[in-house]
mmCIF file of C-alpha atoms in Angstrom:
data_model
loop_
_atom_site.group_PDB
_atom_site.id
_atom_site.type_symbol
_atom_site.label_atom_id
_atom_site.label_comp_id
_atom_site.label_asym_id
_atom_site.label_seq_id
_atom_site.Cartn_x
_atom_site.Cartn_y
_atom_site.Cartn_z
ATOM 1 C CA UNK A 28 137.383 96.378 89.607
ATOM 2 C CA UNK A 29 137.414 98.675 86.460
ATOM 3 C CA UNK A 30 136.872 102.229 87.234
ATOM 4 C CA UNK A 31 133.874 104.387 85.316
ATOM 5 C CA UNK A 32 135.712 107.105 82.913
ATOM 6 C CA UNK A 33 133.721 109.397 81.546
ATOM 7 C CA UNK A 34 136.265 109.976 78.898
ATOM 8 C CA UNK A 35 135.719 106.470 77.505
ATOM 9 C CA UNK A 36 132.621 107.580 75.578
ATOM 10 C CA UNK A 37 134.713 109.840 73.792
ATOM 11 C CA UNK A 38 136.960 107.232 72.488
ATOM 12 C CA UNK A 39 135.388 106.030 69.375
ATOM 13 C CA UNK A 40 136.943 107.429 66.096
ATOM 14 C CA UNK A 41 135.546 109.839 63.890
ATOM 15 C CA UNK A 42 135.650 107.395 60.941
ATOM 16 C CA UNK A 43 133.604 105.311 62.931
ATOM 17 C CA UNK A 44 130.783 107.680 62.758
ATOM 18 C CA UNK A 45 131.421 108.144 58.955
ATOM 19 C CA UNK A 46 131.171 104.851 57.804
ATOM 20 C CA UNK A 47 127.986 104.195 60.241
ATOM 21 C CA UNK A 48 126.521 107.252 58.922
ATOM 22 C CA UNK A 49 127.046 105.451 55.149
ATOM 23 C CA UNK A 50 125.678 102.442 56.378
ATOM 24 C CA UNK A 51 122.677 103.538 57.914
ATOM 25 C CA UNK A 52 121.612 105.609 54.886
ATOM 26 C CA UNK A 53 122.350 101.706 53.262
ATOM 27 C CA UNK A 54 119.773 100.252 55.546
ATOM 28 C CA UNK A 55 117.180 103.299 55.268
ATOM 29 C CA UNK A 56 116.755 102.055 51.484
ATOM 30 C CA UNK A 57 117.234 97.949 52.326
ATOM 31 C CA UNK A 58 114.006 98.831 54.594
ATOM 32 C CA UNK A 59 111.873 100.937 52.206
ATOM 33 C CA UNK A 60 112.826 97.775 49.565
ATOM 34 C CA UNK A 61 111.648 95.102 52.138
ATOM 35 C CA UNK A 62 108.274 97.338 52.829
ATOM 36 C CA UNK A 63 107.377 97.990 49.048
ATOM 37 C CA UNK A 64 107.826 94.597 48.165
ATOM 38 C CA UNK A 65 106.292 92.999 51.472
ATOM 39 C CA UNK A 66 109.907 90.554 52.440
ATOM 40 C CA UNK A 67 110.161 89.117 55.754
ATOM 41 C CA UNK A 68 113.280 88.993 57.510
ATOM 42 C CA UNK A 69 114.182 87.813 61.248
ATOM 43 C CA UNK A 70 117.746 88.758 62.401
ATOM 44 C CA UNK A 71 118.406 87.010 65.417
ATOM 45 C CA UNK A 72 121.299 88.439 67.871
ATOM 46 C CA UNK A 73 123.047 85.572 70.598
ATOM 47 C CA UNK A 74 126.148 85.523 72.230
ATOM 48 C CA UNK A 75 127.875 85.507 75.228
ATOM 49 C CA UNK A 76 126.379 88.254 77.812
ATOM 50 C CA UNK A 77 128.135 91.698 77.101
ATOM 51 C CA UNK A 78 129.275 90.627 73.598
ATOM 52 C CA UNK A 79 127.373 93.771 71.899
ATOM 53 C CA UNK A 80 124.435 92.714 70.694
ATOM 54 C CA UNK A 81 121.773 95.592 71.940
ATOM 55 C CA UNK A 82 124.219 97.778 70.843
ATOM 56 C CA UNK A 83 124.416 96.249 67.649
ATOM 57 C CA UNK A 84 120.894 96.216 67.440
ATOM 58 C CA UNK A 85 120.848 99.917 68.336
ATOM 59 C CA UNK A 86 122.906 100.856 65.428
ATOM 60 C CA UNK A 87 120.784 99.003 63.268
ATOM 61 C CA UNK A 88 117.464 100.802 64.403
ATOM 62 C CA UNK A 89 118.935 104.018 64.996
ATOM 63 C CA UNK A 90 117.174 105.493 61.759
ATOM 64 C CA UNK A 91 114.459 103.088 60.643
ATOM 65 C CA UNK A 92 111.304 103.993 60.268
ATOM 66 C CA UNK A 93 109.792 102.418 63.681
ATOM 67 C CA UNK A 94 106.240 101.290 61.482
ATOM 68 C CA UNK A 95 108.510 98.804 59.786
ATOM 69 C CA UNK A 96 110.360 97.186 62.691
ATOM 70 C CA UNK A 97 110.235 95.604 65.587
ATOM 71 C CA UNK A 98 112.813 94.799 68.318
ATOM 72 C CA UNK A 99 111.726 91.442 70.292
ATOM 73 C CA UNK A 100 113.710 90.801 73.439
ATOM 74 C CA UNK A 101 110.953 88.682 75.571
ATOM 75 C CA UNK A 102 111.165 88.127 79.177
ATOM 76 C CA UNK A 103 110.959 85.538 81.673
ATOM 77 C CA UNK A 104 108.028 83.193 80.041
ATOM 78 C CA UNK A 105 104.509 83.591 82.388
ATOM 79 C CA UNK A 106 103.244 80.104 83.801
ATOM 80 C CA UNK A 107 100.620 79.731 80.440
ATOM 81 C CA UNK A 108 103.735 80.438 78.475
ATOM 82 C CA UNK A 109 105.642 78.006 80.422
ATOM 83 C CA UNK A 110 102.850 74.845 79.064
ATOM 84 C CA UNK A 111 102.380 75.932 76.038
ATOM 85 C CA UNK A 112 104.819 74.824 72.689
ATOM 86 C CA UNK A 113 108.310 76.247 73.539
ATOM 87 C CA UNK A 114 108.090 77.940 69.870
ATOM 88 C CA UNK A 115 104.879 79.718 70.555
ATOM 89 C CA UNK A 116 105.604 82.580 72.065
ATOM 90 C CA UNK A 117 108.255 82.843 69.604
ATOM 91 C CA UNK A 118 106.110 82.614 66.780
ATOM 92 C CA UNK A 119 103.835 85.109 67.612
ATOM 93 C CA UNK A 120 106.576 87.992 67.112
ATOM 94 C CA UNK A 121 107.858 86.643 63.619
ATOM 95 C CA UNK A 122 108.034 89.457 60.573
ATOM 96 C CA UNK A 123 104.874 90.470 59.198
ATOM 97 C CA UNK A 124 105.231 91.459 55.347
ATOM 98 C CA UNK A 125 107.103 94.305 54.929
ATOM 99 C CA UNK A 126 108.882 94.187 57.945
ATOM 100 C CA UNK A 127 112.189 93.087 59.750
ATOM 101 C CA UNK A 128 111.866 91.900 63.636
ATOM 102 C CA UNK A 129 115.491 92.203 65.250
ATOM 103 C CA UNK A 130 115.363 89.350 68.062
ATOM 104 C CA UNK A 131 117.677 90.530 70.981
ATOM 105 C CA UNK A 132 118.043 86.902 72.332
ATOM 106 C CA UNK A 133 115.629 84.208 70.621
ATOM 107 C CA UNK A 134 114.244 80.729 70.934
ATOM 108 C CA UNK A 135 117.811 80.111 71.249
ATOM 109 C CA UNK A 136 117.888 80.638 75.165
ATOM 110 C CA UNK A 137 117.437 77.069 75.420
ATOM 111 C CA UNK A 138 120.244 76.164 73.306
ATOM 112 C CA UNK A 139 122.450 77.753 75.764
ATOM 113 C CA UNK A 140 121.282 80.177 78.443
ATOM 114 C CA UNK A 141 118.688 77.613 79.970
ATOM 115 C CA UNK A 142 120.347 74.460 80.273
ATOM 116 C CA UNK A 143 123.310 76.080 81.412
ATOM 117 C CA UNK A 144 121.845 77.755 83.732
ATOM 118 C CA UNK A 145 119.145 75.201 84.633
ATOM 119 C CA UNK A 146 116.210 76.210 83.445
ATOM 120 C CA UNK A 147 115.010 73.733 81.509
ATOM 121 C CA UNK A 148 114.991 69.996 81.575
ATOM 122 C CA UNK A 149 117.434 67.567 79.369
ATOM 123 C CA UNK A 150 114.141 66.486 77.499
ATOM 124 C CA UNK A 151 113.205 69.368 76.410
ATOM 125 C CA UNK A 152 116.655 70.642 76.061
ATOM 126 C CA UNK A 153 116.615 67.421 73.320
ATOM 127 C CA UNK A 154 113.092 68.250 72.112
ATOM 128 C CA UNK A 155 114.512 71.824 70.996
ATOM 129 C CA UNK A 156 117.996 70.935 69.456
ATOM 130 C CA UNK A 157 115.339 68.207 66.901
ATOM 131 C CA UNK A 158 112.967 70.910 66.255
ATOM 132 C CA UNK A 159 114.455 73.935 65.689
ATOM 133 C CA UNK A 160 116.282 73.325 62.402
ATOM 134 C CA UNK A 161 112.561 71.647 61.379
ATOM 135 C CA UNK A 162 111.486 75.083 62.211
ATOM 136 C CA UNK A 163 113.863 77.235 60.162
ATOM 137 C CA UNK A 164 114.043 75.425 57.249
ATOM 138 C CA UNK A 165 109.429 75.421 57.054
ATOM 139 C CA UNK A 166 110.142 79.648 57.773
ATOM 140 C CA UNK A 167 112.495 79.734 55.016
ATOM 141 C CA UNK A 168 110.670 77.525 52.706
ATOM 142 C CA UNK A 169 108.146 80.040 53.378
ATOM 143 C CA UNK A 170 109.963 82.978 52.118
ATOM 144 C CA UNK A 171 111.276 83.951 55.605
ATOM 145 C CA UNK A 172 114.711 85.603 55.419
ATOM 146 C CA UNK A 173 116.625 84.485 59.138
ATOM 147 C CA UNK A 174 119.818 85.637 59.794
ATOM 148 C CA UNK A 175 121.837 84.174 62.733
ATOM 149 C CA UNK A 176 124.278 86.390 64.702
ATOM 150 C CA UNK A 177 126.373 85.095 67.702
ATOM 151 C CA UNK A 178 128.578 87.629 68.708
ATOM 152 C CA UNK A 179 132.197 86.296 70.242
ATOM 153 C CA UNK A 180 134.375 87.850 72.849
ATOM 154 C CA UNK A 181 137.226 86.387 75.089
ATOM 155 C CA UNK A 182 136.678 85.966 78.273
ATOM 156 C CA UNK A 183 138.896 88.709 79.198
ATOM 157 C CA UNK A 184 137.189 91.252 77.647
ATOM 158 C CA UNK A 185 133.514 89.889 79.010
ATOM 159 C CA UNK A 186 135.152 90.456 82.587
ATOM 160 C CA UNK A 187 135.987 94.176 81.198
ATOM 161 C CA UNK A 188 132.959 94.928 80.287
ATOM 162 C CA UNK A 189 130.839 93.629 83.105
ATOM 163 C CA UNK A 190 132.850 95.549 85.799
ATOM 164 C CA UNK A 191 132.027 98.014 83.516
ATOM 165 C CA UNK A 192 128.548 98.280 83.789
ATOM 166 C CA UNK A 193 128.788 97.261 87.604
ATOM 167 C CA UNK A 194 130.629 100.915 88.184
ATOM 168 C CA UNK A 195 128.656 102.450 85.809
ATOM 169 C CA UNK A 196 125.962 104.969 86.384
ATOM 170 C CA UNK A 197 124.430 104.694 82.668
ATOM 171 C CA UNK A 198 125.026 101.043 82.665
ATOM 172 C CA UNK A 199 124.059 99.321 85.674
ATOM 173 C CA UNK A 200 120.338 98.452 85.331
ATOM 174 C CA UNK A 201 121.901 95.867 82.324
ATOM 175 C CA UNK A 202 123.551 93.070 84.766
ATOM 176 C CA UNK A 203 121.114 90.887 85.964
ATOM 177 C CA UNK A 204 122.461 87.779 88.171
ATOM 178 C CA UNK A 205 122.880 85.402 85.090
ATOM 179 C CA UNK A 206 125.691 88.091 83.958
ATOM 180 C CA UNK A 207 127.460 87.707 87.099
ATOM 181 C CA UNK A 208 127.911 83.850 86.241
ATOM 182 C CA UNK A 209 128.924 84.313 83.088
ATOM 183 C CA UNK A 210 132.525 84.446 83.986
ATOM 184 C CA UNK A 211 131.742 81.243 85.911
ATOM 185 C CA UNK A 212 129.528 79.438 83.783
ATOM 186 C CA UNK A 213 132.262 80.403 80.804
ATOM 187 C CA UNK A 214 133.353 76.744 79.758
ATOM 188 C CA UNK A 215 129.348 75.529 80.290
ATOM 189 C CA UNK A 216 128.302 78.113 77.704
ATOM 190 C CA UNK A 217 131.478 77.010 75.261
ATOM 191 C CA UNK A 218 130.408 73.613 75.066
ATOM 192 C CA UNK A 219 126.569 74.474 74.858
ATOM 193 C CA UNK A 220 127.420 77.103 72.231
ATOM 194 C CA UNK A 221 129.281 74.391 70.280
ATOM 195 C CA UNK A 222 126.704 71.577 70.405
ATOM 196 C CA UNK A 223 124.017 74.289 68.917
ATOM 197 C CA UNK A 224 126.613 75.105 66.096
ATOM 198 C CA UNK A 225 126.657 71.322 65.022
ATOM 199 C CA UNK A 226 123.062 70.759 65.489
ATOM 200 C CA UNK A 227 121.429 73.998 64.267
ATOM 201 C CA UNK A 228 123.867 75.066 61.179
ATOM 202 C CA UNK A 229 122.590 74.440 58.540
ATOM 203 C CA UNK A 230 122.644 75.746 54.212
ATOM 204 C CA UNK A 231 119.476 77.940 54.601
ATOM 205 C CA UNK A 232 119.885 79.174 57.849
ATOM 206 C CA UNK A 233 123.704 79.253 58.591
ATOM 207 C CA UNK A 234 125.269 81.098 62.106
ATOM 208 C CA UNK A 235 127.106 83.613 61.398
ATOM 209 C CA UNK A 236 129.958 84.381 63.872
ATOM 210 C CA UNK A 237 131.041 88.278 64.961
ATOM 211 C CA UNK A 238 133.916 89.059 66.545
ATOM 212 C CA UNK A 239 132.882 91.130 69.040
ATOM 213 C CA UNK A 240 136.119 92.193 70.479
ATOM 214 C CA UNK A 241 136.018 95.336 69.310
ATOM 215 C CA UNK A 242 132.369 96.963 69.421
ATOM 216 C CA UNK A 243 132.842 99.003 66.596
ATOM 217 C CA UNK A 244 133.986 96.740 63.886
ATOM 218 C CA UNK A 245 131.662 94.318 65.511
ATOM 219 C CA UNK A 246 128.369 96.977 64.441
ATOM 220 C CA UNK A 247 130.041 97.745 61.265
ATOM 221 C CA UNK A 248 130.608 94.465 59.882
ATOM 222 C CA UNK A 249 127.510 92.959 60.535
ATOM 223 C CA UNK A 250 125.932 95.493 59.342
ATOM 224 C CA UNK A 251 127.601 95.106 55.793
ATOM 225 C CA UNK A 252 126.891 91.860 56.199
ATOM 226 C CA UNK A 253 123.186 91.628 56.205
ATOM 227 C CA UNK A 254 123.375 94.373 53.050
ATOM 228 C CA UNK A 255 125.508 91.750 51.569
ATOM 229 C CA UNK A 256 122.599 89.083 51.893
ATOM 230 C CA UNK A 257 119.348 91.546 50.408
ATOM 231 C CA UNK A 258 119.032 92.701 46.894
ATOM 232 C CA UNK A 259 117.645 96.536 46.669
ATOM 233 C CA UNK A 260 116.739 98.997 44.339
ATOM 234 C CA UNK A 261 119.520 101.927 44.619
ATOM 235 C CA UNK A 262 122.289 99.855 46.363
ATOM 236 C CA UNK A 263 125.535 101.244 46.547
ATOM 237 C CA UNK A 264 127.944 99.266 44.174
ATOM 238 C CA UNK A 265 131.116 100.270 45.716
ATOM 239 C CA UNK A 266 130.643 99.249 50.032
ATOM 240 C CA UNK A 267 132.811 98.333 51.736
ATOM 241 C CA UNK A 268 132.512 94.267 52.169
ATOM 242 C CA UNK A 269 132.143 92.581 55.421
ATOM 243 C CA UNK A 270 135.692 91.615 56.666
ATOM 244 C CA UNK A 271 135.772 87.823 56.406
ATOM 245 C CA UNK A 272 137.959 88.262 60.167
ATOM 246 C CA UNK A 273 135.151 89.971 61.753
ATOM 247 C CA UNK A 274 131.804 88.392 60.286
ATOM 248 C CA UNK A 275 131.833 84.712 58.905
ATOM 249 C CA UNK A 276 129.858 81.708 58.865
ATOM 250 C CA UNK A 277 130.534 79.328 61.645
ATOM 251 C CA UNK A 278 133.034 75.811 60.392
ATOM 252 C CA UNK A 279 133.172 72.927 62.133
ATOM 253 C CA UNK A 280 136.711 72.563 60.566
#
């Protein structure tokens, strides 16, 4: 098992820091845009357990004005949640004008996460994979912005980082027992991550695919990207674009 360093939170680069620092002022004014002129957006963050995503989401948040976001990462649904419409509870958290919701895990746990696990039956497994793209397209017909992140690692470097939390102090309260089957489960959560791909890509509300590999780049990247997708006043004409290696939109080719 990997051994806790406290030198590896000293690792990360200075121009890291710089360009994040860039960024961030970047999102400051996206967010002040999206308030004035009362825009919705949903940013939805999947992957495979320990790919970065509340990180990710961290680096986002780190300097927005907390009246004009929201994080969402529900928990286990009660039993009245459990007989209601799957989307429900879901629904209720959407972006209210002038506001971005990050969703740290979505409605997309039973793309993946439930069946492979066993948490949810084939029919309504089924019942999801035909709805949701009904879904997404009525939000963004409404004027709903959704952007779909599923951040990628090898399996390698999921192993890494989950001994890594095991043996750390800091880090430990974030496995839970479905991390420890991730290694396990691996080739269940390939083929369920593939089948959601086919079924729930679509023109207006594409997945977008991070290599997550590297943590840094990974926060960077899709970062630029969702500037890339927002028009605002003040925008900084020269960025640095998303690398098309890192961030892209998911190909069935």
């Amino acid at each position: 098992m990997t051994e806790f360093k406290l030198s590896d939170y000293y690792q990360i680069s200075t121009k890291y820091w710089e360009e994040l620092y860039l960024l961030q002022v970047e999102l400051l004014k996206l967010q002040m845009s999206i308030f004035e002129q009362k825009q919705r957006i949903a940013i939805l963050f999947e992957g495979r357990d320990a790919a970065g995503k509340g990180g990710a989401i961290f680096r986002f948040t780190q300097y927005m004005n907390p009246r004009q976001y929201r994080v969402v990462a529900l928990g286990k649904p009660t039993k009245q949640e459990r007989d209601q419409w799957y989307f429900q509870r879901y629904i209720k958290e959407l972006p209210n004008p002038g506001e971005i919701v990050f969703f740290d895990r979505s409605w997309y746990n039973r793309a993946v996460v439930e069946p492979v696990m066993g948490f949810c039956t084939n029919e309504q497994y089924d019942l999801f994979m035909k709805q949701a793209p009904l879904l997404e397209q009525m939000l963004v017909d409404d004027g709903v912005t959704i952007i779909k992140f599923w951040f990628s690692i090898k399996i390698e470097e999921q192993k890494h980082r989950i001994e890594e939390r095991i043996t750390s102090p800091l880090k430990r309260w974030k496995v839970s027992p479905v991390d420890l089957l991730a290694i396990e489960k691996w080739h269940e959560y390939t083929r369920h991550k593939e089948m959601m791909f086919q079924k729930t890509h679509q023109p207006a509300c594409p997945w977008i695919i991070v290599n997550g590999n590297d943590k840094e780049l990974a926060r960077l990247n899709s970062i630029r990207y969702v500037l890339s997708q927002v028009d605002y006043p003040d925008k900084t004409s020269n960025m640095t674009p998303y690398d098309p290696e890192i961030v892209h939109p998911f190909s069935s080719f």
